Coordinates of C-alpha atoms and ligand atoms in Angstrom, one line a residue:
M1 CA 46.8 -4.2 -4.6
A2 CA 45.9 -8.2 -3.8
A3 CA 45.4 -7.0 0.4
R4 CA 43.0 -4.1 -0.6
L5 CA 41.0 -6.9 -2.9
N6 CA 41.0 -8.7 0.3
T7 CA 39.6 -6.4 2.7
S8 CA 36.5 -5.1 0.0
L9 CA 36.0 -8.6 -0.7
H10 CA 35.9 -9.9 3.5
N11 CA 33.8 -6.3 3.8
A12 CA 31.4 -7.1 0.4
L13 CA 31.2 -10.9 2.4
S14 CA 30.4 -10.0 6.1
L15 CA 27.8 -7.6 4.8
L16 CA 26.6 -10.4 3.3
N17 CA 24.5 -11.0 6.4
P18 CA 21.6 -13.4 4.7
F19 CA 23.8 -16.0 2.9
N20 CA 25.2 -16.6 6.5
T21 CA 21.7 -18.5 8.0
P22 CA 20.6 -21.4 6.6
L23 CA 19.1 -20.6 3.9
N24 CA 15.8 -23.3 3.4
T25 CA 14.6 -22.7 6.5
K26 CA 13.2 -19.1 6.7
P27 CA 11.3 -16.9 4.1
F28 CA 14.1 -14.6 2.5
Y29 CA 13.0 -11.6 3.5
S30 CA 13.2 -12.3 7.8
R31 CA 16.7 -13.3 7.2
N32 CA 18.4 -9.9 7.8
T33 CA 16.3 -7.9 10.0
F34 CA 17.3 -4.6 9.3
R35 CA 16.3 -1.6 11.6
F36 CA 15.0 1.6 10.4
S37 CA 16.4 4.8 10.9
Q38 CA 14.2 7.4 13.0
K39 CA 15.2 9.6 9.1
L40 CA 14.0 7.4 7.5
Q41 CA 11.1 6.8 9.8
S42 CA 9.9 10.1 9.5
L43 CA 10.3 10.5 5.8
S44 CA 8.0 7.2 5.5
G45 CA 5.0 9.9 5.5
K46 CA 6.0 10.4 2.0
R47 CA 5.1 6.9 0.6
A48 CA 3.7 6.8 -2.6
L49 CA -0.4 5.9 -3.3
Y50 CA -1.4 2.4 -2.8
C51 CA -3.9 2.8 -5.1
T52 CA -4.2 6.0 -7.3
S53 CA -7.7 5.4 -9.0
S54 CA -9.5 8.3 -8.0
S55 CA -11.7 6.2 -6.2
L56 CA -9.3 5.0 -3.6
G57 CA -7.2 8.4 -2.7
T58 CA -4.5 7.8 -0.3
V59 CA -3.4 4.6 2.3
P60 CA -2.2 5.9 5.7
E61 CA 1.5 4.5 6.5
N62 CA 1.1 1.2 8.4
G63 CA 4.8 0.1 9.1
V64 CA 5.3 0.1 12.7
D65 CA 8.2 1.4 14.3
G66 CA 10.9 -0.8 14.0
A67 CA 9.3 -2.7 11.3
E68 CA 11.5 -5.0 9.1
T69 CA 12.5 -3.3 5.6
F70 CA 11.9 -4.9 2.5
V71 CA 13.7 -2.5 -0.8
L72 CA 12.9 -3.9 -3.5
T73 CA 13.4 -2.6 -7.3
T74 CA 12.5 -2.7 -10.7
P75 CA 14.6 -1.9 -13.6
L76 CA 15.0 1.9 -14.6
Y77 CA 13.6 2.0 -18.1
Y78 CA 15.1 3.2 -20.8
V79 CA 13.5 5.9 -21.9
N80 CA 14.5 5.5 -25.7
A81 CA 10.7 4.7 -26.5
P82 CA 7.6 5.0 -24.3
P83 CA 6.7 1.9 -22.3
H84 CA 4.8 -1.3 -23.5
M85 CA 3.1 -4.3 -22.3
G86 CA 7.5 -6.1 -21.3
S87 CA 8.2 -2.8 -19.3
A88 CA 4.8 -2.5 -17.1
Y89 CA 4.9 -6.3 -16.4
T90 CA 8.3 -5.9 -13.9
T91 CA 6.9 -3.4 -12.1
I92 CA 3.7 -5.2 -11.7
A93 CA 4.7 -8.3 -10.7
A94 CA 7.4 -6.5 -8.4
D95 CA 3.6 -4.0 -7.2
S96 CA 1.5 -7.2 -6.6
I97 CA 4.9 -8.1 -3.8
A98 CA 5.2 -4.7 -2.5
R99 CA 1.7 -4.9 -1.3
F100 CA 2.4 -8.3 0.2
Q101 CA 4.7 -7.3 1.8
R102 CA 3.4 -4.5 3.1
L103 CA 0.2 -6.7 4.3
L104 CA 2.2 -8.4 6.7
G105 CA 3.8 -5.5 8.1
K106 CA 6.3 -4.6 6.2
K107 CA 8.3 -1.0 5.9
V108 CA 8.5 -1.6 1.7
I109 CA 10.6 1.0 0.3
F110 CA 9.9 0.0 -3.2
I111 CA 11.9 1.2 -5.8
T112 CA 11.2 1.1 -9.7
G113 CA 12.7 4.7 -12.4
T114 CA 14.0 5.8 -15.5
D115 CA 17.7 5.0 -17.9
E116 CA 18.3 8.2 -19.6
H117 CA 21.8 8.4 -20.6
G118 CA 23.7 6.9 -23.2
E119 CA 24.1 6.9 -26.9
K120 CA 20.8 4.4 -27.5
I121 CA 18.9 7.3 -25.6
A122 CA 20.5 10.0 -27.7
T123 CA 19.9 8.5 -31.3
S124 CA 16.1 8.1 -29.9
A125 CA 15.6 11.3 -29.2
A126 CA 18.0 12.8 -31.9
A127 CA 15.1 11.0 -34.6
N128 CA 12.8 12.2 -32.5
G129 CA 13.8 16.0 -33.2
R130 CA 14.1 16.7 -29.4
N131 CA 17.2 17.3 -27.6
P132 CA 18.1 14.8 -25.1
A133 CA 16.9 16.3 -21.8
E134 CA 13.9 17.4 -22.7
H135 CA 13.3 13.8 -24.9
C136 CA 13.6 12.2 -21.0
D137 CA 11.3 13.8 -19.3
L138 CA 8.7 13.2 -21.8
I139 CA 9.2 9.3 -21.7
S140 CA 10.3 9.5 -18.6
Q141 CA 6.3 10.7 -17.5
S142 CA 4.7 8.7 -19.2
Y143 CA 6.6 5.9 -17.1
R144 CA 5.2 7.2 -14.0
S145 CA 1.3 8.0 -15.7
L146 CA 1.3 4.5 -16.9
W147 CA 2.5 3.0 -13.4
K148 CA -0.5 6.0 -12.5
D149 CA -3.5 4.5 -14.4
L150 CA -2.2 0.8 -13.3
D151 CA -2.3 1.4 -9.5
I152 CA 1.2 1.2 -8.8
A153 CA 2.2 1.8 -6.1
Y154 CA 6.4 2.8 -6.2
D155 CA 8.1 4.1 -3.6
K156 CA 10.8 6.0 -5.1
F157 CA 10.9 7.4 -9.0
I158 CA 14.9 7.6 -9.5
R159 CA 16.0 9.2 -12.5
T160 CA 19.2 8.6 -14.1
T161 CA 19.2 12.6 -14.9
D162 CA 18.9 13.4 -11.4
P163 CA 21.5 15.7 -9.9
K164 CA 21.5 13.3 -6.3
H165 CA 22.1 10.6 -8.3
E166 CA 24.9 12.0 -10.6
A167 CA 26.6 12.5 -7.2
I168 CA 26.7 9.4 -5.7
V169 CA 27.4 7.4 -9.6
K170 CA 30.9 9.4 -9.6
E171 CA 31.0 8.3 -5.6
F172 CA 31.2 4.8 -6.5
Y173 CA 33.2 5.5 -9.2
A174 CA 35.7 6.6 -6.6
R175 CA 35.7 4.1 -4.7
V176 CA 35.9 1.8 -7.1
F177 CA 39.0 3.7 -9.0
A178 CA 40.8 4.0 -5.5
N179 CA 40.2 0.1 -5.1
G180 CA 42.5 -0.1 -8.3
D181 CA 40.1 -1.7 -10.1
I182 CA 40.0 0.5 -12.9
Y183 CA 42.5 1.2 -15.0
R184 CA 42.7 2.9 -19.2
A185 CA 43.3 0.5 -22.5
D186 CA 42.1 0.3 -26.3
Y187 CA 38.7 -2.2 -27.0
E188 CA 37.9 -3.4 -30.3
G189 CA 35.1 -5.8 -30.2
L190 CA 31.3 -5.8 -31.5
Y191 CA 28.8 -3.9 -29.7
C192 CA 24.8 -4.2 -29.6
V193 CA 23.3 0.1 -29.5
N194 CA 20.3 -1.2 -28.0
C195 CA 22.0 -4.5 -25.5
E196 CA 24.3 -1.3 -24.9
E197 CA 26.6 -3.8 -25.2
Y198 CA 29.8 -5.2 -26.3
K199 CA 29.0 -9.1 -27.5
D200 CA 31.3 -12.4 -28.2
E201 CA 31.4 -13.1 -31.5
K202 CA 30.4 -16.5 -30.6
E203 CA 27.1 -16.0 -29.1
L204 CA 25.6 -13.2 -32.0
L205 CA 23.5 -14.8 -35.1
E206 CA 24.3 -14.6 -38.9
N207 CA 25.9 -11.4 -40.3
N208 CA 26.7 -10.9 -36.7
C209 CA 23.2 -10.0 -35.4
C210 CA 22.1 -10.1 -31.7
P211 CA 20.4 -12.8 -30.8
V212 CA 17.5 -10.1 -28.3
H213 CA 17.2 -7.3 -31.2
Q214 CA 17.4 -9.1 -34.1
A215 CA 20.1 -6.5 -35.7
P216 CA 23.4 -6.0 -36.8
C217 CA 26.3 -5.0 -34.1
V218 CA 28.4 -2.6 -35.4
A219 CA 32.3 -2.9 -34.6
R220 CA 33.6 -0.4 -32.8
K221 CA 37.1 0.5 -31.3
E222 CA 37.2 2.5 -28.3
D223 CA 40.0 3.6 -25.5
N224 CA 38.0 3.4 -23.1
Y225 CA 38.2 2.9 -19.3
F226 CA 37.6 -0.6 -18.2
F227 CA 36.5 -2.3 -15.1
A228 CA 38.5 -5.3 -13.9
L229 CA 35.5 -7.8 -13.7
S230 CA 37.8 -10.8 -14.1
K231 CA 39.4 -10.0 -10.7
Y232 CA 36.3 -10.5 -9.0
Q233 CA 35.6 -14.3 -10.6
K234 CA 36.4 -16.4 -8.0
P235 CA 35.1 -14.6 -5.2
L236 CA 31.3 -14.6 -7.8
E237 CA 31.4 -18.0 -8.1
D238 CA 32.3 -18.0 -3.9
I239 CA 28.9 -16.1 -3.6
L240 CA 26.7 -19.0 -5.9
S241 CA 28.2 -22.1 -4.3
Q242 CA 27.5 -20.7 -0.5
N243 CA 24.5 -18.7 -1.3
P244 CA 22.8 -20.6 -3.5
R245 CA 19.2 -18.7 -3.5
F246 CA 20.7 -15.3 -4.4
V247 CA 19.5 -15.9 -8.1
Q248 CA 16.1 -16.7 -8.8
P249 CA 13.9 -19.1 -9.7
S250 CA 17.0 -21.1 -9.5
Y251 CA 17.6 -22.9 -13.4
R252 CA 18.8 -19.1 -13.6
L253 CA 21.1 -19.4 -11.6
N254 CA 23.2 -22.6 -13.3
E255 CA 23.1 -19.4 -16.5
V256 CA 25.3 -17.7 -14.6
Q257 CA 27.6 -20.2 -13.0
S258 CA 27.9 -21.3 -15.8
W259 CA 28.4 -17.4 -17.5
I260 CA 31.5 -17.4 -14.2
K261 CA 32.8 -20.2 -15.4
S262 CA 33.4 -19.8 -18.8
G263 CA 35.4 -17.0 -18.1
L264 CA 35.0 -13.2 -17.1
R265 CA 36.5 -10.7 -18.9
D266 CA 37.2 -6.8 -17.6
F267 CA 34.3 -4.8 -19.3
S268 CA 34.2 -1.1 -19.8
I269 CA 32.8 1.7 -18.1
S270 CA 33.1 5.0 -20.1
R271 CA 31.7 5.9 -23.6
A272 CA 34.6 8.6 -25.5
L273 CA 32.1 8.7 -28.3
V274 CA 28.8 9.1 -26.4
D275 CA 27.9 12.7 -25.2
W276 CA 24.7 12.7 -23.6
G277 CA 25.9 10.0 -20.4
I278 CA 27.7 11.5 -16.3
P279 CA 31.5 12.6 -17.1
V280 CA 34.3 10.6 -16.0
P281 CA 36.0 11.4 -12.7
D282 CA 39.0 13.5 -14.1
D283 CA 38.4 12.7 -17.6
D284 CA 35.6 14.7 -19.3
K285 CA 36.3 13.7 -22.7
Q286 CA 34.5 10.8 -22.0
T287 CA 30.8 9.6 -20.2
I288 CA 30.0 6.8 -17.3
Y289 CA 28.8 3.6 -19.2
V290 CA 25.5 3.6 -18.4
W291 CA 25.1 0.5 -16.6
F292 CA 28.0 1.8 -14.8
D293 CA 25.5 5.0 -14.1
A294 CA 22.1 3.1 -13.8
L295 CA 22.6 0.4 -11.3
L296 CA 23.3 2.4 -8.3
G297 CA 19.9 4.4 -9.3
Y298 CA 19.1 1.3 -6.9
I299 CA 21.1 2.9 -4.2
S300 CA 21.2 7.1 -5.3
A301 CA 16.9 6.4 -5.2
L302 CA 17.2 5.6 -1.2
T303 CA 18.1 9.2 -0.7
E304 CA 15.3 12.6 -0.6
D305 CA 15.8 15.5 -2.3
N306 CA 16.9 17.5 0.3
E307 CA 19.1 15.4 1.7
Q308 CA 22.7 15.4 1.7
Q309 CA 23.5 13.4 -1.3
N310 CA 26.1 10.9 -0.8
L311 CA 26.7 7.2 -0.7
E312 CA 27.6 6.5 3.2
T313 CA 23.2 8.3 3.1
A314 CA 21.6 6.9 0.7
L315 CA 23.7 3.7 2.1
S316 CA 22.3 4.1 5.2
L317 CA 18.6 4.4 4.3
G318 CA 17.4 1.0 3.5
W319 CA 21.1 -0.6 1.6
P320 CA 21.1 -3.4 0.6
A321 CA 18.5 -4.3 -1.5
S322 CA 16.1 -7.1 -0.6
L323 CA 15.2 -8.1 -4.1
H324 CA 15.9 -6.9 -7.6
L325 CA 13.6 -8.1 -9.7
I326 CA 15.1 -7.6 -13.4
G327 CA 13.7 -9.9 -17.4
K328 CA 16.1 -12.9 -17.8
D329 CA 18.4 -10.3 -21.0
I330 CA 19.5 -8.2 -18.0
L331 CA 20.6 -11.2 -15.2
R332 CA 24.4 -11.0 -16.0
F333 CA 24.6 -7.0 -15.6
H334 CA 22.9 -8.2 -11.9
A335 CA 23.9 -10.7 -10.5
V336 CA 27.6 -10.6 -12.1
Y337 CA 28.9 -6.8 -13.0
W338 CA 26.8 -5.6 -9.9
P339 CA 27.8 -8.1 -7.4
A340 CA 31.2 -7.4 -8.5
M341 CA 31.5 -3.7 -8.7
L342 CA 29.5 -3.9 -5.6
M343 CA 32.2 -5.8 -4.0
S344 CA 35.0 -3.5 -5.3
A345 CA 33.5 -0.6 -3.0
G346 CA 33.2 -2.2 -0.1
L347 CA 29.5 -2.2 -0.3
S348 CA 27.1 -5.0 0.5
L349 CA 25.5 -7.3 -2.3
P350 CA 21.7 -7.3 -2.5
K351 CA 19.7 -10.3 -0.8
M352 CA 18.6 -11.8 -4.4
V353 CA 17.9 -11.0 -7.9
F354 CA 15.1 -12.7 -10.1
G355 CA 15.4 -13.1 -13.3
H356 CA 11.5 -13.6 -14.9
G357 CA 11.0 -14.6 -18.5
F358 CA 9.6 -12.8 -21.6
L359 CA 6.4 -11.3 -22.9
T360 CA 6.2 -12.5 -26.3
K361 CA 4.1 -12.4 -28.8
D362 CA 4.6 -14.4 -31.6
G363 CA 7.1 -15.9 -29.9
M364 CA 9.6 -13.5 -29.5
K365 CA 10.5 -10.9 -27.2
M366 CA 7.7 -8.2 -27.2
G367 CA 10.0 -5.5 -26.9
K368 CA 10.7 -1.7 -28.5
S369 CA 13.8 -3.1 -30.8
L370 CA 11.4 -4.9 -32.2
G371 CA 8.1 -2.5 -32.2
N372 CA 5.9 -6.4 -31.4
T373 CA 4.7 -4.7 -28.7
L374 CA 1.0 -4.6 -27.2
E375 CA -0.4 -1.1 -25.7
P376 CA -0.2 -0.2 -22.0
F377 CA -2.6 2.5 -21.7
E378 CA -4.9 1.2 -24.7
L379 CA -4.7 -2.1 -22.5
V380 CA -6.0 -0.6 -18.9
Q381 CA -8.0 1.7 -20.6
K382 CA -10.3 -1.2 -22.6
F383 CA -10.4 -3.0 -19.6
G384 CA -9.0 -1.6 -16.0
P385 CA -6.2 -2.1 -14.2
D386 CA -7.3 -5.1 -12.4
A387 CA -7.9 -7.3 -14.9
V388 CA -4.1 -6.0 -16.9
R389 CA -2.1 -6.5 -13.7
Y390 CA -4.6 -9.5 -12.5
F391 CA -4.8 -12.2 -16.4
F392 CA -0.5 -11.1 -16.6
L393 CA 0.6 -12.5 -13.0
R394 CA -2.2 -15.7 -13.0
E395 CA -1.3 -16.1 -16.8
V396 CA 2.2 -16.2 -17.2
E397 CA 3.6 -18.8 -14.6
F398 CA 6.8 -15.9 -13.0
G399 CA 10.1 -16.9 -14.3
N400 CA 8.9 -18.6 -17.5
D401 CA 7.9 -16.8 -21.2
G402 CA 4.2 -16.4 -21.5
D403 CA 2.5 -15.6 -24.9
Y404 CA -0.6 -12.5 -24.8
S405 CA -4.1 -13.4 -26.6
E406 CA -7.0 -11.1 -26.6
D407 CA -9.2 -14.2 -26.1
R408 CA -7.1 -15.8 -23.7
F409 CA -7.3 -12.6 -21.7
I410 CA -11.2 -12.6 -21.9
K411 CA -11.6 -15.8 -20.5
I412 CA -9.4 -16.0 -18.0
V413 CA -10.5 -12.7 -17.0
N414 CA -14.6 -13.1 -17.2
A415 CA -14.1 -16.5 -16.1
H416 CA -12.4 -15.2 -12.8
L417 CA -12.5 -11.9 -11.5
A418 CA -16.2 -11.6 -12.9
N419 CA -17.8 -14.9 -12.8
T420 CA -16.2 -17.1 -9.8
I421 CA -15.1 -13.6 -7.9
G422 CA -18.2 -11.0 -8.7
N423 CA -21.0 -13.0 -9.8
L424 CA -20.8 -15.3 -6.2
L425 CA -20.7 -11.8 -4.1
N426 CA -23.0 -10.0 -6.4
R427 CA -25.8 -13.7 -5.5
T428 CA -25.1 -13.6 -1.8
L429 CA -25.9 -10.0 -1.8
G430 CA -29.0 -10.0 -3.8
L431 CA -30.2 -12.6 -1.5
L432 CA -29.0 -11.2 1.6
K433 CA -31.2 -8.0 0.6
K434 CA -34.3 -9.8 -0.5
N435 CA -33.7 -11.8 2.8
C436 CA -32.0 -10.4 5.8
E437 CA -32.5 -6.5 5.0
S438 CA -28.5 -6.7 3.7
T439 CA -27.8 -7.3 7.6
L440 CA -25.8 -10.1 8.6
V441 CA -28.1 -12.0 11.0
V442 CA -25.2 -13.1 13.3
D443 CA -20.7 -12.9 13.6
S444 CA -19.2 -15.4 10.3
T445 CA -17.2 -17.0 13.3
I446 CA -20.6 -18.3 14.9
A447 CA -22.2 -18.9 11.4
A448 CA -18.9 -20.6 10.9
E449 CA -19.1 -23.7 13.9
G450 CA -18.9 -26.5 12.5
V451 CA -18.6 -25.7 8.9
P452 CA -15.9 -27.3 7.3
L453 CA -15.8 -24.6 4.7
K454 CA -14.1 -22.7 6.9
D455 CA -11.4 -24.7 7.3
T456 CA -10.8 -25.3 3.3
V457 CA -10.8 -21.2 3.4
E458 CA -7.6 -21.5 6.0
K459 CA -5.5 -24.3 4.2
L460 CA -6.1 -22.1 1.2
V461 CA -5.0 -18.3 2.7
E462 CA -1.8 -20.6 4.0
K463 CA -1.1 -21.9 0.3
A464 CA -1.6 -18.6 -0.8
R465 CA 0.6 -16.6 1.2
T466 CA 3.2 -19.2 0.9
N467 CA 3.5 -18.0 -3.0
Y468 CA 3.3 -14.7 -2.7
E469 CA 6.3 -14.8 -0.1
S470 CA 8.5 -17.5 -2.7
L471 CA 7.1 -15.1 -5.7
S472 CA 5.0 -17.7 -6.8
L473 CA 2.7 -15.4 -8.2
S474 CA 0.3 -17.0 -10.4
S475 CA -0.1 -20.3 -7.8
A476 CA -1.2 -17.5 -5.4
C477 CA -3.2 -15.8 -7.6
E478 CA -4.4 -19.5 -8.4
A479 CA -4.8 -20.7 -4.3
V480 CA -7.3 -17.3 -3.9
L481 CA -9.3 -18.3 -7.0
E482 CA -9.7 -21.7 -5.3
I483 CA -11.7 -19.9 -1.7
G484 CA -13.9 -18.6 -4.8
N485 CA -14.3 -22.4 -6.0
A486 CA -15.1 -23.3 -2.4
G487 CA -17.0 -21.0 -2.2
N488 CA -19.5 -21.1 -5.6
T489 CA -19.7 -25.1 -4.2
Y490 CA -21.4 -24.0 -1.2
M491 CA -23.4 -21.4 -2.2
D492 CA -25.1 -24.1 -5.1
Q493 CA -24.5 -27.6 -2.5
R494 CA -26.5 -25.1 0.4
A495 CA -29.4 -23.0 -2.0
P496 CA -29.7 -20.7 0.1
W497 CA -33.1 -18.9 -1.6
F498 CA -34.3 -22.6 -1.6
L499 CA -34.1 -23.2 2.3
F500 CA -35.5 -18.8 2.6
K501 CA -38.6 -20.3 0.6
Q502 CA -39.4 -23.0 4.0
G503 CA -38.7 -20.8 6.2
G504 CA -38.7 -21.2 9.8
V505 CA -35.3 -23.0 11.0
S506 CA -34.3 -24.2 7.1
A507 CA -33.9 -20.1 6.6
E508 CA -32.6 -19.0 9.8
A509 CA -29.1 -22.0 8.4
A510 CA -29.9 -19.6 5.3
A511 CA -28.4 -16.4 6.5
K512 CA -25.8 -18.1 8.4
D513 CA -25.1 -19.5 5.3
L514 CA -24.5 -16.0 3.5
V515 CA -22.5 -15.0 6.4
I516 CA -20.3 -17.4 5.8
I517 CA -20.6 -16.2 2.2
L518 CA -20.2 -12.9 2.7
E519 CA -16.9 -14.1 5.6
V520 CA -15.4 -16.1 2.2
M521 CA -15.3 -13.0 0.4
R522 CA -14.3 -10.7 3.1
I523 CA -10.9 -13.1 2.5
I524 CA -11.2 -13.4 -0.9
A525 CA -10.6 -9.4 -1.1
V526 CA -7.5 -9.4 1.5
A527 CA -5.8 -12.0 -0.4
L528 CA -6.2 -11.4 -3.4
S529 CA -5.6 -7.7 -3.2
P530 CA -1.9 -7.0 -3.8
V531 CA -2.8 -8.3 -7.3
A532 CA -6.1 -6.8 -8.2
P533 CA -5.8 -3.7 -5.2
C534 CA -9.3 -1.8 -6.6
L535 CA -11.4 -4.9 -7.0
S536 CA -10.7 -5.5 -3.3
L537 CA -11.5 -1.9 -2.9
R538 CA -14.9 -2.6 -4.5
I539 CA -15.3 -5.8 -2.3
Y540 CA -15.1 -4.6 0.9
S541 CA -16.9 -1.3 0.5
Q542 CA -19.8 -3.7 -0.8
L543 CA -18.7 -5.5 3.0
G544 CA -20.0 -2.4 4.4
Y545 CA -15.8 -1.1 5.1
S546 CA -15.0 2.3 4.7
L547 CA -12.0 2.7 2.7
D548 CA -9.4 3.9 5.9
Q549 CA -10.6 0.2 7.1
F550 CA -9.9 -1.0 3.4
N551 CA -6.5 0.5 3.5
S552 CA -6.0 -0.6 7.2
I553 CA -5.8 -4.0 6.7
T554 CA -3.0 -6.7 7.0
W555 CA -2.2 -10.0 6.0
N556 CA -3.7 -11.4 8.7
D557 CA -7.5 -9.5 8.0
T558 CA -7.4 -13.5 5.9
K559 CA -8.2 -15.3 10.1
W560 CA -12.1 -16.3 10.0
G561 CA -14.2 -14.1 11.8
G562 CA -13.9 -10.5 10.2
L563 CA -17.6 -10.1 9.7
K564 CA -19.5 -9.6 13.0
G565 CA -23.6 -9.7 13.2
G566 CA -25.2 -6.4 12.5
Q567 CA -23.1 -5.4 10.2
V568 CA -25.4 -3.9 7.1
M569 CA -23.9 -4.1 3.9
E570 CA -23.9 -2.0 0.3
Q571 CA -26.0 -2.8 -2.3
A572 CA -24.6 -5.2 -5.0
S573 CA -23.4 -3.6 -7.6
P574 CA -20.5 -5.7 -10.5
V575 CA -17.6 -5.3 -8.9
Y576 CA -16.1 -6.8 -12.1
A577 CA -18.2 -6.4 -15.0
R578 CA -18.1 -9.0 -18.0
I579 CA -16.0 -8.1 -21.0
E580 CA -18.1 -8.9 -23.7
L581 CA -16.3 -10.9 -26.5
N582 CA -17.2 -8.9 -30.2
P583 CA -19.9 -10.5 -31.9
E584 CA -18.3 -13.0 -33.7
K585 CA -16.6 -14.4 -31.1
E586 CA -19.6 -14.6 -29.2
E587 CA -21.4 -16.6 -31.5
E588 CA -18.1 -19.1 -31.4
E589 CA -18.2 -19.4 -28.0
K590 CA -22.1 -19.6 -28.2
K591 CA -21.3 -22.9 -30.0
K592 CA -19.0 -24.6 -27.4
P593 CA -20.1 -26.5 -23.9
K594 CA -21.0 -23.5 -21.9
V595 CA -20.4 -25.3 -17.9
G596 CA -17.4 -26.9 -16.5
K597 CA -15.5 -25.7 -19.5
K598 CA -11.4 -25.6 -18.9
T599 CA -10.0 -22.4 -19.3
G600 CA -6.5 -23.8 -18.3
K601 CA -6.6 -24.6 -14.3
A602 CA -10.2 -22.5 -14.6
K603 CA -13.7 -23.4 -14.8
V604 CA -15.8 -21.1 -17.2
K605 CA -19.3 -20.4 -15.5
V606 CA -21.1 -18.5 -18.1
E607 CA -24.1 -18.1 -16.6
Q608 CA -24.6 -14.4 -14.7
T609 CA -26.2 -12.7 -11.8
P610 CA -28.6 -14.0 -10.2
T611 CA -29.8 -17.7 -11.7
V612 CA -33.6 -17.9 -12.1
A613 CA -34.2 -20.2 -8.7
E614 CA -32.9 -17.4 -6.4
A615 CA -34.6 -14.7 -8.7
A616 CA -38.1 -16.3 -7.9
Ligands
MSP701 N1 17.5 0.3 -18.9 C1 18.2 -1.1 -18.1 C2 18.0 -1.8 -17.1 C3 18.8 -0.5 -15.8 S1 18.3 -1.3 -14.6 C4 19.7 -1.0 -13.6 C5 17.0 -1.9 -19.1 N2 15.7 -1.3 -19.4 S2 14.7 -1.6 -20.7 O1 13.8 -0.8 -20.4 O2 15.6 -2.4 -22.0 O3 13.7 -3.2 -20.3 C6 13.4 -2.9 -18.2 C7 12.6 -4.4 -18.3 O4 11.8 -4.4 -18.6 C8 13.8 -5.6 -18.1 O5 14.0 -6.4 -17.4 C9 13.4 -6.3 -19.3 O6 13.8 -7.8 -19.7 C10 11.8 -5.7 -19.4 N3 11.0 -6.4 -20.5 C11 11.3 -5.8 -21.7 N4 10.4 -7.2 -22.5 C12 9.8 -7.1 -22.3 C13 9.3 -8.2 -22.1 N5 8.8 -8.0 -24.2 N6 8.3 -9.2 -21.5 C14 9.4 -9.2 -20.2 N7 9.8 -8.1 -19.5 C15 11.0 -7.8 -20.7 O7 16.9 -3.6 -19.3

């Protein structure tokens, strides 16, 4: 058995290609250039909508033959209840990362889905008076509709009740079994149904309460199949010390290393008391434990429905994943259990696991089990997808926890999207219409000759790119907003409305200034498109571009020089309507100083378009 283990470890480690190269010299996604098979190239025409708003339609495929692959996953969400804002958070972040990677020209496979088996789901189906299958269909569909509302452009949606998934779980189980890592034994312990996990007594609160769900764990005794996790203690230690970037952010690595150091215990991978699950091969009295089932969704998702459903085919279509994006509560499953399972089956490991923080309400994790959730459907309906996406990505440092407040939401969105970005575009287009018949007088490259703003914008674009690459999504948003601030400062300093009035050379200079500011707007639209795709499209359309042109943008389009002389701009209309506070709040706001007030890192500009001087 030792020899077998060594072979399978060797396979896993040698397949862990990215970690054989220096980790801190290149961005993580480019370390393992994976070439797409012809088969996958031809399937890619079925890719998801990039922006699901009716106004946006579909985007043609922009990956080039042989493009590097970037496979990223969200967790597969439990269908015990419809999605809440916490579930939406991971998916929004994943979608922005996927969109950014597509802009870089990568062939992206963005995987999401639902986790539908196990006791927790069966119980909630029964509580709702439904049979489990019917319940899963309903809730899984509610995830899909939320993703549509939020403009989530996933490529694959896997349900753990899909027959193709079951086939792959069974094959994987058989591999692990053949490697001698599954055995049968009795187990007695305290079980948290919400976590679907046996807990160590020392990690529980008073009355054996689970610290995450604040509900008592139940004593269980079962005759189960076990996975020999303890065998993988040393290999896991080695992997983490050789490849510290495997777990991100770096502060989560310490947590994982200390779990491993404190000793890994084998865990049970079947349930005798749960019917709603995939039967254990050769023992239909037991079902496979939800985590030993759901994690395989990251692989089964890669297959197409009309293809042969086996592990080898699935793996050839995009494994290993470049990035598993998860919340910190399920880090142990992804950074300890999953790599050990993969090693046991002789498969390569994902390149990175990123554990983000929680959205909290009053300091407590927002969640279905605690019932303290924020309703994402309502939020999107009220404020639109761009505002929701932008707020959570900008406001919460990716990796840390973040609290939601409606006040803060409105302030940020109004200040950044409606004022700094929307208002600047509106003012500029208004002046262009009034003075230049909505037509650019010269190419933006010529207009910017000797203008320092161009260098400033180029530096900020680079800052945004490096932040997107390192998953510092809030800082990426901040860099884009700084471009907007620089554009506003330029507008205020140059005062083109005044120059137009002076006529002659001054008016010619003013016309060039407008080209410069509109070029800034164009660059903002490209750089912000991973986070706020519909807003970016609206900006692009007002700059006179078609939907097809927007759909074929790449990160290269952040280079200065896109706008050309003679290009005709559209009529100005607000790209993001300012959210009005309720009258009481408005009154409170009025009492506060209006200009230059800081909300976090951004300035609030309360005045709306156009300013008095511009309108005159
Ligand atoms: N089904 C498992 C995952 C299996 S992956 C093979 C699961 N599902 S879950 O629905 O409970 O959680 C899914 C994800 O949502 C997790 O990453 C979790 O951290 C995230 N969130 C749930 N509540 C959250 C917040 N309040 N804030 C941020 N993310 C949160 O675990």
